[in-house]
PDB file of C-alpha atoms in Angstrom:
ATOM      1  CA  UNK J   1     -12.686  -3.979   7.173  1.00 63.00           C
ATOM      2  CA  UNK J   2     -13.730  -0.352   7.757  1.00 83.00           C
ATOM      3  CA  UNK J   3     -14.379   0.621   4.166  1.00 91.00           C
ATOM      4  CA  UNK J   4     -15.986   3.913   3.246  1.00 95.00           C
ATOM      5  CA  UNK J   5     -17.176   4.656  -0.264  1.00 96.00           C
ATOM      6  CA  UNK J   6     -18.074   7.923  -1.942  1.00 97.00           C
ATOM      7  CA  UNK J   7     -20.068   8.574  -5.053  1.00 96.00           C
ATOM      8  CA  UNK J   8     -19.467  10.106  -7.481  1.00 97.00           C
ATOM      9  CA  UNK J   9     -15.689  10.186  -7.557  1.00 95.00           C
ATOM     10  CA  UNK J  10     -15.714  13.100  -9.924  1.00 96.00           C
ATOM     11  CA  UNK J  11     -18.376  15.561 -11.047  1.00 97.00           C
ATOM     12  CA  UNK J  12     -18.365  18.537 -13.358  1.00 97.00           C
ATOM     13  CA  UNK J  13     -21.367  20.824 -13.297  1.00 95.00           C
ATOM     14  CA  UNK J  14     -22.510  24.213 -14.462  1.00 96.00           C
ATOM     15  CA  UNK J  15     -22.653  27.176 -12.147  1.00 96.00           C
ATOM     16  CA  UNK J  16     -26.015  27.415 -10.384  1.00 96.00           C
ATOM     17  CA  UNK J  17     -26.768  23.710 -10.299  1.00 96.00           C
ATOM     18  CA  UNK J  18     -26.861  21.501  -7.218  1.00 97.00           C
ATOM     19  CA  UNK J  19     -24.675  18.472  -6.677  1.00 97.00           C
ATOM     20  CA  UNK J  20     -25.236  15.586  -4.276  1.00 97.00           C
ATOM     21  CA  UNK J  21     -22.368  13.490  -2.929  1.00 97.00           C
ATOM     22  CA  UNK J  22     -23.007  10.207  -1.126  1.00 97.00           C
ATOM     23  CA  UNK J  23     -20.861   8.697   1.598  1.00 96.00           C
ATOM     24  CA  UNK J  24     -21.415   5.113   2.694  1.00 96.00           C
ATOM     25  CA  UNK J  25     -19.805   2.954   5.351  1.00 93.00           C
ATOM     26  CA  UNK J  26     -19.791  -0.479   3.740  1.00 93.00           C
ATOM     27  CA  UNK J  27     -18.962  -2.864   6.551  1.00 90.00           C
ATOM     28  CA  UNK J  28     -19.712  -1.012   9.758  1.00 89.00           C
ATOM     29  CA  UNK J  29     -22.290   1.288  11.229  1.00 90.00           C
ATOM     30  CA  UNK J  30     -21.238   4.891  11.629  1.00 88.00           C
ATOM     31  CA  UNK J  31     -23.087   6.941  14.173  1.00 83.00           C
ATOM     32  CA  UNK J  32     -20.998   9.904  13.146  1.00 88.00           C
ATOM     33  CA  UNK J  33     -19.734  10.952   9.762  1.00 93.00           C
ATOM     34  CA  UNK J  34     -17.593  13.935   8.905  1.00 94.00           C
ATOM     35  CA  UNK J  35     -17.351  16.054   5.786  1.00 96.00           C
ATOM     36  CA  UNK J  36     -14.080  17.687   4.839  1.00 96.00           C
ATOM     37  CA  UNK J  37     -12.936  19.936   2.066  1.00 96.00           C
ATOM     38  CA  UNK J  38      -9.387  19.929   0.785  1.00 93.00           C
ATOM     39  CA  UNK J  39      -7.700  22.422  -1.515  1.00 87.00           C
ATOM     40  CA  UNK J  40      -4.543  21.459  -3.444  1.00 82.00           C
ATOM     41  CA  UNK J  41      -1.534  21.074  -1.158  1.00 78.00           C
ATOM     42  CA  UNK J  42      -3.643  22.061   1.835  1.00 82.00           C
ATOM     43  CA  UNK J  43      -4.830  20.141   4.834  1.00 84.00           C
ATOM     44  CA  UNK J  44      -8.268  18.783   5.443  1.00 90.00           C
ATOM     45  CA  UNK J  45     -10.746  21.437   6.468  1.00 92.00           C
ATOM     46  CA  UNK J  46     -13.607  20.095   8.539  1.00 94.00           C
ATOM     47  CA  UNK J  47     -16.922  21.379   7.236  1.00 96.00           C
ATOM     48  CA  UNK J  48     -19.435  19.599   9.401  1.00 95.00           C
ATOM     49  CA  UNK J  49     -20.091  16.698  11.719  1.00 92.00           C
ATOM     50  CA  UNK J  50     -23.070  14.564  10.883  1.00 90.00           C
ATOM     51  CA  UNK J  51     -24.888  12.395  13.391  1.00 86.00           C
ATOM     52  CA  UNK J  52     -27.463   9.866  12.305  1.00 83.00           C
ATOM     53  CA  UNK J  53     -30.973  11.122  12.805  1.00 81.00           C
ATOM     54  CA  UNK J  54     -30.075  14.640  13.868  1.00 83.00           C
ATOM     55  CA  UNK J  55     -29.033  17.926  12.340  1.00 87.00           C
ATOM     56  CA  UNK J  56     -25.436  18.331  11.309  1.00 91.00           C
ATOM     57  CA  UNK J  57     -23.072  20.553  13.264  1.00 93.00           C
ATOM     58  CA  UNK J  58     -21.319  23.002  10.974  1.00 95.00           C
ATOM     59  CA  UNK J  59     -17.926  24.555  11.530  1.00 94.00           C
ATOM     60  CA  UNK J  60     -17.613  28.301  11.719  1.00 93.00           C
ATOM     61  CA  UNK J  61     -17.701  29.927   8.315  1.00 93.00           C
ATOM     62  CA  UNK J  62     -19.447  27.024   6.574  1.00 95.00           C
ATOM     63  CA  UNK J  63     -22.846  27.987   5.175  1.00 94.00           C
ATOM     64  CA  UNK J  64     -25.352  25.379   6.250  1.00 92.00           C
ATOM     65  CA  UNK J  65     -27.886  26.492   3.650  1.00 94.00           C
ATOM     66  CA  UNK J  66     -25.343  26.004   0.909  1.00 96.00           C
ATOM     67  CA  UNK J  67     -23.903  22.709   2.076  1.00 97.00           C
ATOM     68  CA  UNK J  68     -26.866  20.548   3.021  1.00 96.00           C
ATOM     69  CA  UNK J  69     -26.042  17.424   4.975  1.00 94.00           C
ATOM     70  CA  UNK J  70     -28.368  14.527   5.575  1.00 91.00           C
ATOM     71  CA  UNK J  71     -27.461  11.494   7.652  1.00 88.00           C
ATOM     72  CA  UNK J  72     -30.468   9.305   7.049  1.00 83.00           C
ATOM     73  CA  UNK J  73     -29.071   5.995   8.265  1.00 89.00           C
ATOM     74  CA  UNK J  74     -26.117   4.520  10.104  1.00 89.00           C
ATOM     75  CA  UNK J  75     -24.400   3.798   6.798  1.00 92.00           C
ATOM     76  CA  UNK J  76     -25.273   6.761   4.618  1.00 94.00           C
ATOM     77  CA  UNK J  77     -24.642  10.495   4.721  1.00 94.00           C
ATOM     78  CA  UNK J  78     -25.114  12.908   1.842  1.00 95.00           C
ATOM     79  CA  UNK J  79     -23.678  16.339   1.134  1.00 97.00           C
ATOM     80  CA  UNK J  80     -25.549  18.542  -1.317  1.00 97.00           C
ATOM     81  CA  UNK J  81     -23.790  21.609  -2.657  1.00 97.00           C
ATOM     82  CA  UNK J  82     -26.632  23.917  -3.620  1.00 96.00           C
ATOM     83  CA  UNK J  83     -26.363  26.554  -6.351  1.00 96.00           C
ATOM     84  CA  UNK J  84     -22.740  25.674  -6.909  1.00 96.00           C
ATOM     85  CA  UNK J  85     -20.279  28.339  -8.019  1.00 96.00           C
ATOM     86  CA  UNK J  86     -16.719  28.025  -9.336  1.00 95.00           C
ATOM     87  CA  UNK J  87     -15.309  28.846  -5.898  1.00 94.00           C
ATOM     88  CA  UNK J  88     -16.985  25.674  -4.605  1.00 95.00           C
ATOM     89  CA  UNK J  89     -14.699  23.607  -6.814  1.00 95.00           C
ATOM     90  CA  UNK J  90     -12.667  21.433  -4.478  1.00 95.00           C
ATOM     91  CA  UNK J  91     -11.984  17.912  -3.252  1.00 95.00           C
ATOM     92  CA  UNK J  92     -14.679  16.802  -0.809  1.00 97.00           C
ATOM     93  CA  UNK J  93     -13.896  13.888   1.483  1.00 97.00           C
ATOM     94  CA  UNK J  94     -16.110  12.146   3.993  1.00 96.00           C
ATOM     95  CA  UNK J  95     -15.046  10.010   6.908  1.00 94.00           C
ATOM     96  CA  UNK J  96     -16.840   7.760   9.329  1.00 92.00           C
ATOM     97  CA  UNK J  97     -16.150   6.673  12.866  1.00 86.00           C
ATOM     98  CA  UNK J  98     -17.114   3.207  14.036  1.00 81.00           C
ATOM     99  CA  UNK J  99     -17.896   3.046  17.723  1.00 71.00           C
ATOM    100  CA  UNK J 100     -17.704   6.131  19.848  1.00 66.00           C
ATOM    101  CA  UNK J 101     -14.187   7.400  19.179  1.00 70.00           C
ATOM    102  CA  UNK J 102     -13.717  10.243  16.732  1.00 69.00           C
ATOM    103  CA  UNK J 103     -10.003   9.555  16.633  1.00 70.00           C
ATOM    104  CA  UNK J 104     -10.452   6.484  14.502  1.00 78.00           C
ATOM    105  CA  UNK J 105     -11.798   7.940  11.294  1.00 86.00           C
ATOM    106  CA  UNK J 106     -11.935   6.001   8.068  1.00 90.00           C
ATOM    107  CA  UNK J 107     -11.985   8.126   4.982  1.00 94.00           C
ATOM    108  CA  UNK J 108     -13.738   7.756   1.687  1.00 95.00           C
ATOM    109  CA  UNK J 109     -11.829   8.136  -1.588  1.00 95.00           C
ATOM    110  CA  UNK J 110     -13.051  11.696  -2.093  1.00 96.00           C
ATOM    111  CA  UNK J 111     -15.099  13.499  -4.732  1.00 97.00           C
ATOM    112  CA  UNK J 112     -13.540  16.003  -7.077  1.00 96.00           C
ATOM    113  CA  UNK J 113     -16.074  18.758  -7.821  1.00 96.00           C
ATOM    114  CA  UNK J 114     -15.474  21.156 -10.676  1.00 96.00           C
ATOM    115  CA  UNK J 115     -17.973  23.951 -11.204  1.00 96.00           C
ATOM    116  CA  UNK J 116     -17.754  25.646 -14.585  1.00 95.00           C
TER     117      UNK J 116
ATOM    118  CA  UNK Y   1       0.379  29.972  15.702  1.00 66.00           C
ATOM    119  CA  UNK Y   2      -1.481  26.991  14.333  1.00 75.00           C
ATOM    120  CA  UNK Y   3      -2.315  24.174  16.702  1.00 88.00           C
ATOM    121  CA  UNK Y   4      -0.476  21.665  14.492  1.00 93.00           C
ATOM    122  CA  UNK Y   5       2.514  22.561  12.364  1.00 94.00           C
ATOM    123  CA  UNK Y   6       3.774  20.321   9.589  1.00 95.00           C
ATOM    124  CA  UNK Y   7       6.277  21.171   6.883  1.00 93.00           C
ATOM    125  CA  UNK Y   8       4.575  20.651   3.506  1.00 91.00           C
ATOM    126  CA  UNK Y   9       7.817  19.655   1.760  1.00 92.00           C
ATOM    127  CA  UNK Y  10       8.238  18.181  -0.749  1.00 95.00           C
ATOM    128  CA  UNK Y  11      10.718  15.781   0.764  1.00 96.00           C
ATOM    129  CA  UNK Y  12      12.622  13.862  -1.895  1.00 97.00           C
ATOM    130  CA  UNK Y  13      14.682  10.794  -0.957  1.00 97.00           C
ATOM    131  CA  UNK Y  14      16.295   7.896  -2.810  1.00 97.00           C
ATOM    132  CA  UNK Y  15      14.803   4.423  -2.585  1.00 98.00           C
ATOM    133  CA  UNK Y  16      15.976   2.585   0.517  1.00 97.00           C
ATOM    134  CA  UNK Y  17      16.493   5.713   2.598  1.00 97.00           C
ATOM    135  CA  UNK Y  18      15.116   6.195   6.094  1.00 98.00           C
ATOM    136  CA  UNK Y  19      12.479   8.910   6.059  1.00 98.00           C
ATOM    137  CA  UNK Y  20      11.642  11.108   9.016  1.00 97.00           C
ATOM    138  CA  UNK Y  21       8.377  13.058   8.995  1.00 98.00           C
ATOM    139  CA  UNK Y  22       7.524  15.396  11.836  1.00 97.00           C
ATOM    140  CA  UNK Y  23       4.807  17.514  13.398  1.00 97.00           C
ATOM    141  CA  UNK Y  24       4.811  19.920  16.295  1.00 97.00           C
ATOM    142  CA  UNK Y  25       1.808  21.015  18.265  1.00 96.00           C
ATOM    143  CA  UNK Y  26       0.881  23.594  20.858  1.00 94.00           C
ATOM    144  CA  UNK Y  27      -2.146  22.096  22.618  1.00 92.00           C
ATOM    145  CA  UNK Y  28      -0.997  20.166  25.672  1.00 91.00           C
ATOM    146  CA  UNK Y  29      -4.421  18.509  25.872  1.00 90.00           C
ATOM    147  CA  UNK Y  30      -3.667  16.352  22.835  1.00 92.00           C
ATOM    148  CA  UNK Y  31      -3.348  12.734  23.869  1.00 90.00           C
ATOM    149  CA  UNK Y  32      -4.035  10.784  20.701  1.00 91.00           C
ATOM    150  CA  UNK Y  33      -1.790  10.938  17.692  1.00 94.00           C
ATOM    151  CA  UNK Y  34      -2.389   9.556  14.235  1.00 93.00           C
ATOM    152  CA  UNK Y  35      -0.553   9.398  10.953  1.00 96.00           C
ATOM    153  CA  UNK Y  36      -2.419   9.154   7.673  1.00 95.00           C
ATOM    154  CA  UNK Y  37      -1.116   8.483   4.182  1.00 96.00           C
ATOM    155  CA  UNK Y  38      -2.873  10.130   1.264  1.00 94.00           C
ATOM    156  CA  UNK Y  39      -2.146   9.244  -2.332  1.00 94.00           C
ATOM    157  CA  UNK Y  40      -2.910  11.813  -4.988  1.00 89.00           C
ATOM    158  CA  UNK Y  41      -6.657  12.316  -5.485  1.00 85.00           C
ATOM    159  CA  UNK Y  42      -7.524   9.717  -2.857  1.00 90.00           C
ATOM    160  CA  UNK Y  43      -8.822   9.857   0.673  1.00 92.00           C
ATOM    161  CA  UNK Y  44      -6.419   9.562   3.634  1.00 93.00           C
ATOM    162  CA  UNK Y  45      -5.623   6.097   4.958  1.00 92.00           C
ATOM    163  CA  UNK Y  46      -4.892   5.555   8.649  1.00 90.00           C
ATOM    164  CA  UNK Y  47      -1.344   4.275   9.133  1.00 93.00           C
ATOM    165  CA  UNK Y  48      -0.559   4.599  12.809  1.00 92.00           C
ATOM    166  CA  UNK Y  49      -2.480   5.415  15.970  1.00 89.00           C
ATOM    167  CA  UNK Y  50      -0.787   6.090  19.294  1.00 90.00           C
ATOM    168  CA  UNK Y  51      -1.927   7.531  22.588  1.00 84.00           C
ATOM    169  CA  UNK Y  52       1.171   7.804  24.686  1.00 79.00           C
ATOM    170  CA  UNK Y  53       4.729   8.977  24.567  1.00 85.00           C
ATOM    171  CA  UNK Y  54       7.262   6.554  23.175  1.00 87.00           C
ATOM    172  CA  UNK Y  55       7.555   4.467  20.062  1.00 91.00           C
ATOM    173  CA  UNK Y  56       5.138   2.257  18.198  1.00 93.00           C
ATOM    174  CA  UNK Y  57       6.322   0.058  15.382  1.00 95.00           C
ATOM    175  CA  UNK Y  58       4.377  -1.522  12.537  1.00 94.00           C
ATOM    176  CA  UNK Y  59       6.436  -3.108   9.810  1.00 96.00           C
ATOM    177  CA  UNK Y  60       8.592  -0.452   8.187  1.00 97.00           C
ATOM    178  CA  UNK Y  61       6.792   2.333  10.037  1.00 97.00           C
ATOM    179  CA  UNK Y  62       7.616   3.674  13.486  1.00 97.00           C
ATOM    180  CA  UNK Y  63       5.613   6.396  15.180  1.00 96.00           C
ATOM    181  CA  UNK Y  64       7.291   8.361  17.932  1.00 96.00           C
ATOM    182  CA  UNK Y  65       5.642  10.741  20.368  1.00 96.00           C
ATOM    183  CA  UNK Y  66       7.424  13.162  22.692  1.00 94.00           C
ATOM    184  CA  UNK Y  67       4.771  14.927  24.715  1.00 93.00           C
ATOM    185  CA  UNK Y  68       7.275  16.958  26.722  1.00 93.00           C
ATOM    186  CA  UNK Y  69       8.488  18.576  23.500  1.00 94.00           C
ATOM    187  CA  UNK Y  70       5.076  18.462  21.804  1.00 95.00           C
ATOM    188  CA  UNK Y  71       6.703  16.715  18.871  1.00 95.00           C
ATOM    189  CA  UNK Y  72       5.723  13.619  16.936  1.00 97.00           C
ATOM    190  CA  UNK Y  73       7.528  11.742  14.201  1.00 97.00           C
ATOM    191  CA  UNK Y  74       6.902   9.024  11.666  1.00 98.00           C
ATOM    192  CA  UNK Y  75       9.886   7.035  10.461  1.00 98.00           C
ATOM    193  CA  UNK Y  76       9.796   4.942   7.326  1.00 98.00           C
ATOM    194  CA  UNK Y  77      12.577   2.400   6.894  1.00 97.00           C
ATOM    195  CA  UNK Y  78      13.711   1.053   3.535  1.00 98.00           C
ATOM    196  CA  UNK Y  79      11.524   3.560   1.721  1.00 98.00           C
ATOM    197  CA  UNK Y  80       9.980   2.465  -1.568  1.00 97.00           C
ATOM    198  CA  UNK Y  81       8.664   4.449  -4.544  1.00 97.00           C
ATOM    199  CA  UNK Y  82       5.203   3.238  -3.539  1.00 97.00           C
ATOM    200  CA  UNK Y  83       5.602   5.228  -0.315  1.00 97.00           C
ATOM    201  CA  UNK Y  84       5.434   8.419  -2.366  1.00 97.00           C
ATOM    202  CA  UNK Y  85       2.376  10.203  -1.007  1.00 97.00           C
ATOM    203  CA  UNK Y  86       1.340  12.970   1.340  1.00 95.00           C
ATOM    204  CA  UNK Y  87       1.565  12.101   5.019  1.00 97.00           C
ATOM    205  CA  UNK Y  88      -0.754  13.905   7.402  1.00 96.00           C
ATOM    206  CA  UNK Y  89      -0.413  13.939  11.138  1.00 96.00           C
ATOM    207  CA  UNK Y  90      -3.520  14.304  13.261  1.00 94.00           C
ATOM    208  CA  UNK Y  91      -4.062  14.597  16.957  1.00 92.00           C
ATOM    209  CA  UNK Y  92      -6.912  14.833  19.396  1.00 89.00           C
ATOM    210  CA  UNK Y  93      -7.671  15.480  23.027  1.00 88.00           C
ATOM    211  CA  UNK Y  94      -9.812  12.392  23.395  1.00 76.00           C
ATOM    212  CA  UNK Y  95     -12.257  10.111  21.682  1.00 69.00           C
ATOM    213  CA  UNK Y  96     -15.064  12.620  21.828  1.00 71.00           C
ATOM    214  CA  UNK Y  97     -13.000  15.393  20.281  1.00 77.00           C
ATOM    215  CA  UNK Y  98     -12.554  15.763  16.562  1.00 85.00           C
ATOM    216  CA  UNK Y  99      -8.851  15.502  15.684  1.00 88.00           C
ATOM    217  CA  UNK Y 100      -6.873  18.396  14.285  1.00 91.00           C
ATOM    218  CA  UNK Y 101      -4.944  17.667  11.107  1.00 92.00           C
ATOM    219  CA  UNK Y 102      -1.610  18.986   9.932  1.00 94.00           C
ATOM    220  CA  UNK Y 103      -1.367  20.230   6.367  1.00 92.00           C
ATOM    221  CA  UNK Y 104       0.594  17.177   5.268  1.00 94.00           C
ATOM    222  CA  UNK Y 105       4.123  16.541   4.024  1.00 96.00           C
ATOM    223  CA  UNK Y 106       4.597  15.480   0.431  1.00 96.00           C
ATOM    224  CA  UNK Y 107       7.097  12.610   0.186  1.00 97.00           C
ATOM    225  CA  UNK Y 108       8.756  11.551  -3.055  1.00 97.00           C
ATOM    226  CA  UNK Y 109      10.827   8.367  -3.099  1.00 98.00           C
ATOM    227  CA  UNK Y 110      12.733   8.091  -6.340  1.00 96.00           C
ATOM    228  CA  UNK Y 111      14.193   4.826  -7.693  1.00 94.00           C
TER     229      UNK Y 111
END
């Protein structure tokens, strides 16, 4: 149980375009989903916390107008990288928490974004 | 000083060795401790979850927490090449607090 999927797994786009990444909890309902960014050999950097039906809470230094998050249902959250630039190239990972505890996070397989 | 310190490695061991992975932390409010395994280009997978000092065993894995020293460990017995991955520690102050992750230790188990 507790499976989280992400789509696409890999995307290459031109600078200036927007990219949408989907995160789905397949066998449980996730009131809260998290979006992380990870650079090579670095730890997970929390970008935002997404609660179903409300606005996402962004971490300090993360541009909310650039990284649009929508949590439309208890099983789906999306991250849209708007007007992507090469410095946005990274590994984006979502996670979801079943129940009320943030400690128990189940991660998706990640999306590798490359902006040319 | 970072809240969670973890040596990035890499740690290279022969197959069958006992592996010890460690994290230290500075926030005494941390009560929940997790270990995740992350294979290359994949999302982290939860391995162990503990909330008290002492040991917790699951198969070849043992998680150890020493709150007095603010030090946690993950031991892997009879290590296998398939254990080669990055291991991240994470810890939180409670269920309503988002955990803080270490940067991960890269483990290589060679045949």
